[in-house]
PDB file of C-alpha atoms in Angstrom:
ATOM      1  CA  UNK E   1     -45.559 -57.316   4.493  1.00 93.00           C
ATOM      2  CA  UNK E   2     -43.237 -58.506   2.009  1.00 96.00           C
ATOM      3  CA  UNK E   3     -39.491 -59.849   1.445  1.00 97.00           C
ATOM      4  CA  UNK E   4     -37.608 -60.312  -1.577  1.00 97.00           C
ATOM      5  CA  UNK E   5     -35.419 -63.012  -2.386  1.00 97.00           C
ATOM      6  CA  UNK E   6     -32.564 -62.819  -5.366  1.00 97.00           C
ATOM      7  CA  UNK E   7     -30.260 -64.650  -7.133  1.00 96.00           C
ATOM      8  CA  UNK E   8     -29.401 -68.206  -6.763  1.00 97.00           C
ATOM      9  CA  UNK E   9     -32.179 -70.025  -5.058  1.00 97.00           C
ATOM     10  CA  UNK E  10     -34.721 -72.185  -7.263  1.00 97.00           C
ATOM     11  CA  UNK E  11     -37.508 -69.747  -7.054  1.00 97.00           C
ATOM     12  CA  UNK E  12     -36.337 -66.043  -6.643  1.00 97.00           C
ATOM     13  CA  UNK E  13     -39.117 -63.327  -5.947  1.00 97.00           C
ATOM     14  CA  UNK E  14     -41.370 -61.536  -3.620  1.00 97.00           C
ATOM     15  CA  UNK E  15     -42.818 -63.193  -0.658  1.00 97.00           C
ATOM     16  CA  UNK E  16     -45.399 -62.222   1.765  1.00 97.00           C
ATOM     17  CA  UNK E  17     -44.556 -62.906   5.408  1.00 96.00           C
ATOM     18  CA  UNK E  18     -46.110 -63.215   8.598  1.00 94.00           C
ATOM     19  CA  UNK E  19     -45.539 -61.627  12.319  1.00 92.00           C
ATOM     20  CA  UNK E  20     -42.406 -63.872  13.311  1.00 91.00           C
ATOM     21  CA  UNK E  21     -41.228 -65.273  10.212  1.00 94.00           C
ATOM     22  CA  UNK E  22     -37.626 -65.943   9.818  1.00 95.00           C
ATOM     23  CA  UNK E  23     -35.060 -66.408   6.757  1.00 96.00           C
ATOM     24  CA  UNK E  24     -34.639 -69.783   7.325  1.00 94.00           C
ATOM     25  CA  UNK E  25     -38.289 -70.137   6.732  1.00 94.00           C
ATOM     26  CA  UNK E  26     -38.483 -67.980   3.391  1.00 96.00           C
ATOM     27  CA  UNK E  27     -35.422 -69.613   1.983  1.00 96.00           C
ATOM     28  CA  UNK E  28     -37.254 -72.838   2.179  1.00 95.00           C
ATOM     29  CA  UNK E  29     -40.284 -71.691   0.413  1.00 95.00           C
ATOM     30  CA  UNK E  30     -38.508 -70.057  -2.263  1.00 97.00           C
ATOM     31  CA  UNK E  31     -36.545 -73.401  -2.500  1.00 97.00           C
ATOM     32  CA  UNK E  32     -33.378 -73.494  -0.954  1.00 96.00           C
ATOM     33  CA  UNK E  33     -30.371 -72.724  -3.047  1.00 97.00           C
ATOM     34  CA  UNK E  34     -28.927 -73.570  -6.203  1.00 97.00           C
ATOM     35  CA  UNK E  35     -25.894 -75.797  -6.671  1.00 96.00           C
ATOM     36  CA  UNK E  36     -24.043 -72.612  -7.659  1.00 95.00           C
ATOM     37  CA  UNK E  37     -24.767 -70.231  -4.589  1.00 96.00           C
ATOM     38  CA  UNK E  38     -22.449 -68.845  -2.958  1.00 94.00           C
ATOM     39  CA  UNK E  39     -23.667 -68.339   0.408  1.00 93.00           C
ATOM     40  CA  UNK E  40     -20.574 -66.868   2.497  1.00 90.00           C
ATOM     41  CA  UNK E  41     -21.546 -64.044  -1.022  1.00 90.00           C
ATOM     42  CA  UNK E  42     -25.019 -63.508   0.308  1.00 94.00           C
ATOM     43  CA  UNK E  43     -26.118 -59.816   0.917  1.00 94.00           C
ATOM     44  CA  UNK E  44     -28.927 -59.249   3.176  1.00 95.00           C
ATOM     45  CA  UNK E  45     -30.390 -55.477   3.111  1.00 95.00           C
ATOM     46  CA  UNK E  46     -33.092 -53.977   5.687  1.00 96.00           C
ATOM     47  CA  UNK E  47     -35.003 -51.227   4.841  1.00 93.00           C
ATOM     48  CA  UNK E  48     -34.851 -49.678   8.627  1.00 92.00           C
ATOM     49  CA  UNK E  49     -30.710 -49.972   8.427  1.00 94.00           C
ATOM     50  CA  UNK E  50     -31.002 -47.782   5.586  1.00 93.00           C
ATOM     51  CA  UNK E  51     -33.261 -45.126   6.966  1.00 93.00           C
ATOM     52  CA  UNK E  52     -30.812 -45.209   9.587  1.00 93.00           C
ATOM     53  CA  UNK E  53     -27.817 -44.744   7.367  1.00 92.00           C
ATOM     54  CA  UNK E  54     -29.596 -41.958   5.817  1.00 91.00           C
ATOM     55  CA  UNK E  55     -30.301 -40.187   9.328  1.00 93.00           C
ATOM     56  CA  UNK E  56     -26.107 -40.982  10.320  1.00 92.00           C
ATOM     57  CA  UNK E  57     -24.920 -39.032   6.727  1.00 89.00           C
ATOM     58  CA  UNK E  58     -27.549 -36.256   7.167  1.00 90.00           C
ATOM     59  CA  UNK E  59     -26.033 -35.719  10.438  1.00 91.00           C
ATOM     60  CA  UNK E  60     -22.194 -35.795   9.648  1.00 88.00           C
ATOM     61  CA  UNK E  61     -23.190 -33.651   6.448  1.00 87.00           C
ATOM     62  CA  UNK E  62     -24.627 -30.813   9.014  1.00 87.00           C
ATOM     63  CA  UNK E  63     -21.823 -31.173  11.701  1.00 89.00           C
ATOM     64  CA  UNK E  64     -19.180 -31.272   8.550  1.00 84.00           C
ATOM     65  CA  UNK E  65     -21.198 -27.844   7.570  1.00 83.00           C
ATOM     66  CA  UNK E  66     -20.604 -26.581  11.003  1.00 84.00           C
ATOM     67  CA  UNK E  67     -16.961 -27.526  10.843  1.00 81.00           C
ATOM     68  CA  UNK E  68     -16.265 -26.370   7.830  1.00 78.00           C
ATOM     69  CA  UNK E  69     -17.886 -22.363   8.785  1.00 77.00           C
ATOM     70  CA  UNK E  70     -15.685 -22.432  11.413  1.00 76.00           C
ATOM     71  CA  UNK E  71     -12.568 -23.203   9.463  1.00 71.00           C
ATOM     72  CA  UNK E  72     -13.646 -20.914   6.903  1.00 73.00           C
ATOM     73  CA  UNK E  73     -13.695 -18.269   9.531  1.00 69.00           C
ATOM     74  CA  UNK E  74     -10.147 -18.867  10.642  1.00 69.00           C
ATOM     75  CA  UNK E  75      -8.883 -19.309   7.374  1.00 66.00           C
ATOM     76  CA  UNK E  76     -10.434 -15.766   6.679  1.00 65.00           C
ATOM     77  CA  UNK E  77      -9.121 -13.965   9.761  1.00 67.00           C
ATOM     78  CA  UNK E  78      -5.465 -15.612  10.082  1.00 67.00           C
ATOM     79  CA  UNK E  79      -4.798 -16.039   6.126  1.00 61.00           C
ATOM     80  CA  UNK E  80      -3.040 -19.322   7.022  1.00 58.00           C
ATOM     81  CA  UNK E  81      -2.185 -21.700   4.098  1.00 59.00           C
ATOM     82  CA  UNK E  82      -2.956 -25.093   6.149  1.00 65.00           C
ATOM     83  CA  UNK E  83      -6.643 -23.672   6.863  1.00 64.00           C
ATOM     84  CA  UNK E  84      -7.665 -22.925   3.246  1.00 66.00           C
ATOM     85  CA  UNK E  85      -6.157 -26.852   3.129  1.00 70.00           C
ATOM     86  CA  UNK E  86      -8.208 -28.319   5.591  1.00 68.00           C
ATOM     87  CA  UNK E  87     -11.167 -26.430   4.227  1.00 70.00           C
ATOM     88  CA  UNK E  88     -10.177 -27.461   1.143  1.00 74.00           C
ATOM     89  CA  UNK E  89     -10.056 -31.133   2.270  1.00 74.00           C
ATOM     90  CA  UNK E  90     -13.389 -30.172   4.427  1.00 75.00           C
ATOM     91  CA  UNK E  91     -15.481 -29.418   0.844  1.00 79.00           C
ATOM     92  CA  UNK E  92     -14.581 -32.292  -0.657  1.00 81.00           C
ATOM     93  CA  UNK E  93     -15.385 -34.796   2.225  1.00 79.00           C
ATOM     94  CA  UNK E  94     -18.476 -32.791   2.282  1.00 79.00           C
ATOM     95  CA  UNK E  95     -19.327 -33.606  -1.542  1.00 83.00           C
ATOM     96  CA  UNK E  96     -18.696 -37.253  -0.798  1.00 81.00           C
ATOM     97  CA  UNK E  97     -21.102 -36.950   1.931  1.00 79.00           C
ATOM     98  CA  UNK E  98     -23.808 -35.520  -0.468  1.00 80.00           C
ATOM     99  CA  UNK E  99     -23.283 -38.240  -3.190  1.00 83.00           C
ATOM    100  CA  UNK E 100     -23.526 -40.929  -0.669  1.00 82.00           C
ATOM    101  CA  UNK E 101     -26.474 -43.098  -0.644  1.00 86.00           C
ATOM    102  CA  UNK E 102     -27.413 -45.686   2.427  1.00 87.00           C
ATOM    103  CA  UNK E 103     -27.357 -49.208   1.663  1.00 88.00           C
ATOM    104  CA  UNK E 104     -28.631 -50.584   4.477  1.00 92.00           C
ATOM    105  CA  UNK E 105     -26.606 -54.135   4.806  1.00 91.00           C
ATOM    106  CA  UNK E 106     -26.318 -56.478   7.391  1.00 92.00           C
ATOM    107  CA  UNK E 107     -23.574 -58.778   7.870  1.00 91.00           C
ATOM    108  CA  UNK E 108     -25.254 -62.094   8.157  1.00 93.00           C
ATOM    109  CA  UNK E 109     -23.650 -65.251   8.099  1.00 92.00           C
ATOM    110  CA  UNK E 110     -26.560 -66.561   5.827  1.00 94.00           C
ATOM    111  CA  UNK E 111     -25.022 -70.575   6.785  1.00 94.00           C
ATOM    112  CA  UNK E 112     -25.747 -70.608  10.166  1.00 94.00           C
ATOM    113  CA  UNK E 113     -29.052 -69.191   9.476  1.00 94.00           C
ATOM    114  CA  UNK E 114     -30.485 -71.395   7.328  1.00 94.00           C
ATOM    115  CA  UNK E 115     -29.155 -73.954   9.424  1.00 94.00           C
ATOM    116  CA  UNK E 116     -30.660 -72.056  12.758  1.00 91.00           C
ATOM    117  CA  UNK E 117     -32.595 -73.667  15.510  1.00 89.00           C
ATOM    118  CA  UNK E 118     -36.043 -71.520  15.827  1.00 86.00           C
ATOM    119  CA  UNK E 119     -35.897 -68.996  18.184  1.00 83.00           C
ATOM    120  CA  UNK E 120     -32.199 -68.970  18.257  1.00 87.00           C
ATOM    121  CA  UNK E 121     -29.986 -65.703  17.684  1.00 86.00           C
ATOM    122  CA  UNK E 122     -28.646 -66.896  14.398  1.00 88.00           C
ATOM    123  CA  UNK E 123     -32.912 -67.432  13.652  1.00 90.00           C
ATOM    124  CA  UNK E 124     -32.943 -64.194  11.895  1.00 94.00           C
ATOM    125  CA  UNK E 125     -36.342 -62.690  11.846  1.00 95.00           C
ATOM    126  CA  UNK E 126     -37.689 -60.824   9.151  1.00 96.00           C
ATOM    127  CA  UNK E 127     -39.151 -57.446   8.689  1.00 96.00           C
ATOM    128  CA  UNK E 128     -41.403 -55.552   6.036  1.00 95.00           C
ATOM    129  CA  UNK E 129     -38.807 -54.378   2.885  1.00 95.00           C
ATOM    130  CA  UNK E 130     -35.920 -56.947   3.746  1.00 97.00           C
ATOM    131  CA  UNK E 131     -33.953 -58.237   0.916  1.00 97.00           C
ATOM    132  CA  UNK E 132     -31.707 -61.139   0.267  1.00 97.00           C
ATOM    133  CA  UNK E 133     -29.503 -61.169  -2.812  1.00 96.00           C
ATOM    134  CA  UNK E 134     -27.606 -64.918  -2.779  1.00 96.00           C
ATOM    135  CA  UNK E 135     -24.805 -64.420  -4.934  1.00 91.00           C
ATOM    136  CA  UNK E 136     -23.187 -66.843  -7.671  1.00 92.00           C
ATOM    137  CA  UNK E 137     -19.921 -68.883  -6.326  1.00 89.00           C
ATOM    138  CA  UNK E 138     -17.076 -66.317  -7.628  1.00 85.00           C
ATOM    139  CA  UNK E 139     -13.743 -66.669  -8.625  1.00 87.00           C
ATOM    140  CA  UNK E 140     -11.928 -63.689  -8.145  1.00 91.00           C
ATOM    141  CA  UNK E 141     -10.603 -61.619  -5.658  1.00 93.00           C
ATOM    142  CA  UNK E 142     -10.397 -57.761  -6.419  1.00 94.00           C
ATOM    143  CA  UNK E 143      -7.561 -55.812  -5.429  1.00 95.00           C
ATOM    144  CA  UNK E 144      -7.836 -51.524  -5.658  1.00 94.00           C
ATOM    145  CA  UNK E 145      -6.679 -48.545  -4.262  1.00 93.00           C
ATOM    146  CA  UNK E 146      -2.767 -47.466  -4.282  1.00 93.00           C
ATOM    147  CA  UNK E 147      -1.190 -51.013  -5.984  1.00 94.00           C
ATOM    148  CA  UNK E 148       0.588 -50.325  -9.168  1.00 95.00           C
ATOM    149  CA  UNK E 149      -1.449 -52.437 -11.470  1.00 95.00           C
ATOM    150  CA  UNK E 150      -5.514 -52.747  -9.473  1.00 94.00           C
ATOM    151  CA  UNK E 151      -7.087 -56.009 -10.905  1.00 95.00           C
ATOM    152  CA  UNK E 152      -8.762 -58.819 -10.247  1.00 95.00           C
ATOM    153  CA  UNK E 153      -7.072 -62.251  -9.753  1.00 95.00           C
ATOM    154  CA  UNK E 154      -8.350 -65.958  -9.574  1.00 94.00           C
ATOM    155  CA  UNK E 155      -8.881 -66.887  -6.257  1.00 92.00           C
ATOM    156  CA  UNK E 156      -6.765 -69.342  -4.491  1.00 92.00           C
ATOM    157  CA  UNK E 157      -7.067 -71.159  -1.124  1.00 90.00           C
ATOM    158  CA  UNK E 158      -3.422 -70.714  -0.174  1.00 93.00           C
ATOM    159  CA  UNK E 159      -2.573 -67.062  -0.623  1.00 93.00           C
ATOM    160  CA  UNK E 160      -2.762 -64.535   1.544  1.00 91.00           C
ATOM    161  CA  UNK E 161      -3.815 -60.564   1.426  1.00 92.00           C
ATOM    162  CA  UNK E 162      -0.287 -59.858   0.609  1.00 93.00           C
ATOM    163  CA  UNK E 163       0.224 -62.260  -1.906  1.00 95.00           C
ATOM    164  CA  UNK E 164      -2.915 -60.945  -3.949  1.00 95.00           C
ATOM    165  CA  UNK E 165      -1.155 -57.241  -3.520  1.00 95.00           C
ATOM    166  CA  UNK E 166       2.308 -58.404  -4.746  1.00 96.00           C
ATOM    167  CA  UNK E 167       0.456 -60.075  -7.541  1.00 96.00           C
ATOM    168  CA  UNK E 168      -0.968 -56.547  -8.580  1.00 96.00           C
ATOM    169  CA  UNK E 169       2.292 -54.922  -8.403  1.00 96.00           C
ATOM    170  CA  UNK E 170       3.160 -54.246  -4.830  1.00 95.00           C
ATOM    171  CA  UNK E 171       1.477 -50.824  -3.492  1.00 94.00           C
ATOM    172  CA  UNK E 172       2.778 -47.394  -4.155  1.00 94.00           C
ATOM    173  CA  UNK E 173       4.528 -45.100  -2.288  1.00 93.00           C
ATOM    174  CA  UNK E 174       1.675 -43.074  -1.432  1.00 90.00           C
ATOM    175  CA  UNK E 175       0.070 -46.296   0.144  1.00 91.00           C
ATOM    176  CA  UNK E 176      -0.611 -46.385   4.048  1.00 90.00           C
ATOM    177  CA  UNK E 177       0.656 -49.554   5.236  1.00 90.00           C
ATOM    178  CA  UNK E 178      -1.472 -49.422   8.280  1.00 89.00           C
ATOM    179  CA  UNK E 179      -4.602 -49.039   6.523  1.00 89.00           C
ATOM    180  CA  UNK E 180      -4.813 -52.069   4.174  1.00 93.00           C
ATOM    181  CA  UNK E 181      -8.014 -53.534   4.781  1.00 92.00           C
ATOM    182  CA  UNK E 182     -10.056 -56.819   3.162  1.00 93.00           C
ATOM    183  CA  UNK E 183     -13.867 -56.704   2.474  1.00 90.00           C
ATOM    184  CA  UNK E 184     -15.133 -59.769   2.603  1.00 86.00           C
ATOM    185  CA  UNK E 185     -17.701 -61.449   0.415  1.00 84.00           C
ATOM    186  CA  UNK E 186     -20.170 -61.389   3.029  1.00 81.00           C
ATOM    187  CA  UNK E 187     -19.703 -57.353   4.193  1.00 83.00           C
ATOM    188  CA  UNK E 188     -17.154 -58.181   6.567  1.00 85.00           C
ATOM    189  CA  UNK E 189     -14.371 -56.005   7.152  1.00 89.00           C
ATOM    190  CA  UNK E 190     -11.329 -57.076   8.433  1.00 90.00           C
ATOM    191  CA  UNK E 191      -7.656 -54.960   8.595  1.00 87.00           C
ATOM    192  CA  UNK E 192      -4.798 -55.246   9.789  1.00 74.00           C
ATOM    193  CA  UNK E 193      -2.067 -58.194   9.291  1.00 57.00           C
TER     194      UNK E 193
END
């Protein structure tokens, strides 16, 4: 069984494991990490949490099938206008769907790992096909979506969410408020406030 490890840690490659083995243990033979990791950046992939993924979109794509007959159907017998919209709507969800692919991330907080006690939760053990990718420390923040002017911006201790949005323009008025969310570096995703 193998892992891979990426990106900014003194010796980056492919490295056999044992029953039991654990990222802390892995990161230490490939070196530790470089001076210019950024490890709240790291992305940690599984192989099984993509097969997963996979099996979760094949299932909305055949329930999103079934939904979308069954629209059709009304649409076709009451000739109403908001229907043919939500099929409409239905089809193109449904094309998303299709062009999705599974990733298979896990939100790790990669600090407290390699920093884990054996055998403690945080201890993360490794399986066949697992991947870590430790990014390079970054600079920017990325703003997109319904701002006037999407961009990227140097990033800065003190501001907040909203200050990176006014920065790009302020939103537009087809923005929903509510839904403004932040993606974290490390695949967390956090709304609200």
């Amino acid at each position: 069984e193998y892992v891979t490890v990426e990106g900014e840690v003194r010796f980056p490659g492919r490295y056999p494991i044992q029953r039991g083995e654990t990222l802390r243990s892995v990161v230490e033979r490939a070196g530790g990490l470089t001076e210019f990791a950024f490890v709240r950046g790291a992305v940690f992939t599984r192989e099984s949490l993509k097969e997963r993924e996979r099996d979760q979109i094949e299932e909305l794509t055949r329930r999103l099938r079934t939904d979308l007959a069954q629209v059709s159907l009304m649409a076709a017998q009451e000739a109403r206008g908001d229907a043919a919209q939500a099929l409409a709507v239905g089809q193109q969800l449904l094309q998303q769907l299709n062009e999705a692919e599974p990733v298979g991330r896990l939100v790790i907080d990669l600090q407290k790992s390699l920093a884990a006690v054996p055998n403690s939760p945080e201890d993360i053990l490794l399986k066949d096909g697992d991947r870590l990718i430790v990014a390079r420390i970054t600079q920017e923040v990325t703003v997109i979506g319904e701002v006037q002017s999407p961009t990227s911006h140097l990033y800065s201790a003190g501001l907040t969410r909203s200050d990176y949005i006014a920065m790009s323009g302020g939103v537009t008025q087809r923005a929903d408020k509510s839904r403004i969310y932040v993606v974290r570096a490390d695949g967390r995703v956090v709304s609200g406030g």
